[in-house]
Short mmCIF file of C-alpha atoms in Angstrom, two decimals:
data_model
loop_
_atom_site.label_atom_id
_atom_site.label_comp_id
_atom_site.label_asym_id
_atom_site.label_seq_id
_atom_site.Cartn_x
_atom_site.Cartn_y
_atom_site.Cartn_z
CA MET T 17 16.05 -32.55 49.89
CA ASN T 18 18.04 -29.67 48.75
CA ASP T 19 18.16 -31.72 45.20
CA PHE T 20 14.36 -31.43 45.30
CA TRP T 21 14.45 -28.01 45.39
CA GLY T 22 17.48 -27.02 43.08
CA ILE T 23 15.58 -29.08 40.30
CA LEU T 24 12.21 -27.96 40.73
CA PHE T 25 13.80 -24.88 40.38
CA GLY T 26 15.89 -25.26 37.26
CA ALA T 27 13.08 -27.08 36.06
CA VAL T 28 11.05 -23.45 36.38
CA LEU T 29 13.76 -21.43 35.22
CA ALA T 30 13.90 -23.41 32.00
CA ILE T 31 10.13 -23.45 31.21
CA CYS T 32 9.97 -19.48 31.67
CA GLY T 33 13.25 -19.06 30.25
CA GLY T 34 11.69 -21.56 26.97
CA ALA T 35 8.20 -19.48 27.02
CA ALA T 36 10.21 -15.85 27.32
CA ASN T 37 12.44 -17.37 24.47
CA ASP T 38 9.51 -17.80 22.48
CA GLU T 39 7.53 -14.61 22.95
CA ILE T 40 11.06 -12.94 22.20
CA ALA T 41 10.91 -15.02 18.62
CA SER T 42 7.36 -14.42 18.35
CA PHE T 43 7.88 -10.24 18.70
CA ARG T 44 10.91 -10.54 16.14
CA GLU T 45 9.22 -12.19 13.84
CA ARG T 46 6.24 -9.47 13.95
CA ARG T 47 8.89 -6.80 13.44
CA ARG T 48 10.07 -8.21 10.69
CA GLU T 49 6.73 -9.17 8.88
CA ARG T 50 5.41 -5.24 9.40
CA LYS T 51 9.28 -3.86 7.92
CA ALA T 52 8.78 -6.35 5.52
CA ILE T 53 5.12 -5.20 4.62
CA SER T 54 6.09 -1.23 4.71
CA ILE T 55 9.16 -1.83 2.50
CA SER T 56 6.77 -3.60 -0.03
CA ILE T 57 3.96 -1.35 0.11
CA SER T 58 6.20 1.45 -0.17
CA ASP T 59 7.79 -0.19 -3.35
CA GLU T 60 4.61 -1.06 -5.03
CA LEU T 61 3.60 3.05 -4.13
CA THR T 62 6.45 4.15 -5.40
CA GLU T 63 5.69 2.23 -9.02
CA ILE T 64 2.57 4.06 -8.80
CA THR T 65 3.50 7.52 -8.71
CA GLN T 66 6.22 6.66 -11.53
CA ILE T 67 3.20 5.51 -13.90
CA LEU T 68 0.86 8.80 -12.03
CA ASN T 69 3.79 11.06 -13.04
CA LYS T 70 3.79 9.61 -16.21
CA ILE T 71 0.09 10.59 -16.62
CA LYS T 72 0.98 13.83 -15.73
CA THR T 73 3.61 14.62 -17.74
CA VAL T 74 1.58 13.46 -20.89
CA TRP T 75 -1.55 15.23 -19.94
CA GLU T 76 0.47 18.63 -19.08
CA ALA T 77 2.32 18.15 -22.66
CA THR T 78 -0.68 17.26 -25.15
CA HIS T 79 -3.88 17.01 -23.06
CA THR T 80 -4.27 13.43 -24.16
CA LEU T 81 -4.43 10.36 -21.55
CA ILE T 82 -2.55 7.36 -22.65
CA PRO T 83 -5.05 4.16 -21.74
CA SER T 84 -2.05 1.80 -21.12
CA TYR T 85 -0.48 3.98 -17.98
CA ILE T 86 -4.03 3.14 -16.43
CA ARG T 87 -4.28 -0.04 -17.14
CA ASP T 88 -0.70 -0.34 -15.79
CA LEU T 89 -2.22 1.36 -12.93
CA LYS T 90 -4.01 -1.66 -12.55
CA SER T 91 -1.34 -4.42 -12.52
CA CYS T 92 0.55 -2.25 -10.10
CA THR T 93 -1.82 -3.66 -6.86
CA GLY T 94 -0.87 -6.91 -6.63
CA THR T 95 1.67 -6.41 -3.37
CA TYR T 96 -1.56 -4.85 -1.67
CA ASP T 97 -4.00 -7.75 -2.69
CA ALA T 98 -1.35 -9.80 -1.62
CA LEU T 99 -0.59 -8.35 2.02
CA ARG T 100 -4.12 -6.58 2.73
CA GLN T 101 -5.01 -9.66 5.29
CA ARG T 102 -1.55 -8.39 6.95
CA LEU T 103 -2.12 -4.78 6.86
CA PHE T 104 -3.13 -5.22 10.52
CA LEU T 105 0.72 -5.63 11.79
CA ILE T 106 0.85 -2.07 11.16
CA LYS T 107 0.85 -0.56 14.09
CA ASN T 108 -0.82 2.90 13.04
CA GLU T 109 -4.20 2.86 12.66
CA ASP T 110 -4.46 6.01 9.90
CA THR T 111 -1.80 4.51 8.55
CA ARG T 112 -3.81 1.42 7.54
CA LYS T 113 -7.02 3.25 6.69
CA SER T 114 -5.04 5.56 4.39
CA ILE T 115 -3.45 2.35 2.83
CA THR T 116 -6.85 0.90 2.01
CA THR T 117 -8.54 4.16 0.99
CA PHE T 118 -6.05 4.89 -1.21
CA TYR T 119 -6.09 1.24 -3.08
CA ARG T 120 -9.64 1.30 -3.29
CA ASP T 121 -10.22 4.55 -4.36
CA LEU T 122 -7.51 3.58 -7.19
CA LYS T 123 -8.45 0.56 -8.22
CA SER T 124 -12.13 2.27 -8.47
CA ALA T 125 -10.74 5.28 -10.52
CA VAL T 126 -9.35 2.64 -12.67
CA ASN T 127 -12.14 0.61 -13.66
CA SER T 128 -14.65 3.29 -14.16
CA ASP T 129 -12.32 5.59 -16.24
CA MET T 130 -10.05 3.68 -18.29
CA ARG T 131 -12.90 3.34 -20.94
CA LYS T 132 -12.84 6.86 -20.53
CA ALA T 133 -8.96 7.47 -21.13
CA GLY T 134 -7.98 8.22 -24.76
CA SER T 135 -10.81 9.76 -26.02
CA LEU T 136 -9.62 11.62 -29.51
CA SER T 137 -12.61 13.75 -29.50
CA LYS T 138 -11.50 16.93 -29.71
CA ASN T 139 -15.52 18.50 -28.57
CA GLU T 140 -15.68 20.53 -25.03
CA ASP T 141 -17.58 17.83 -23.22
CA ALA T 142 -14.99 14.98 -24.32
CA GLN T 143 -12.00 17.78 -23.23
CA LYS T 144 -13.92 18.13 -19.52
CA GLU T 145 -14.49 14.67 -19.01
CA GLN T 146 -10.88 14.04 -19.94
CA GLN T 147 -9.66 16.91 -17.71
CA GLU T 148 -11.26 15.79 -15.00
CA ILE T 149 -9.92 12.07 -15.34
CA ALA T 150 -6.64 13.73 -15.48
CA ASN T 151 -6.63 15.52 -12.01
CA LYS T 152 -8.48 12.59 -10.48
CA PHE T 153 -4.91 10.33 -11.25
CA ILE T 154 -2.60 13.38 -10.28
CA GLY T 155 -4.37 14.13 -7.19
CA PHE T 156 -3.40 10.20 -6.29
CA ILE T 157 0.47 11.39 -6.68
CA ALA T 158 0.25 13.11 -3.40
CA GLU T 159 -1.63 10.78 -1.39
CA ALA T 160 0.82 7.69 -2.37
CA ASP T 161 3.68 10.35 -0.97
CA ALA T 162 1.70 10.47 1.98
CA ILE T 163 1.56 6.88 2.47
CA LYS T 164 5.01 6.15 1.56
CA ASN T 165 6.64 8.68 3.98
CA ARG T 166 4.30 7.37 6.87
CA LEU T 167 5.45 3.83 5.86
CA ASN T 168 9.32 5.04 6.14
#
């Protein structure tokens, strides 16, 4: 009878150990994926910030918006687009919302202002509109930096 209880106890331990191992492996995988998402989004935000800084530098030096820089911003959202469905793995809800809001606002600004950028008109209305567009894009720099800091 002792052999029966020994075998039963061993089987229960094996089942519990297997289940615990699966949970630990799943936890580690989610942690690795969370870290990969954070690094990927952070790297993309670095690239976006570099382009936004180019926009700022050119604007401050020449009061001209370069349409190709704005077009480049549009192509710098691929990582976010690919990972958007996995953002739930980022534990901090405010960070998730900030990321989603930042990319939504950036894409909206690019789509609405890309055609308006680079106007050669020097009249007051055109310059005012260019200033508003430049300020909008320059404002994204601080937002991107804040998100990167939260991800790190």
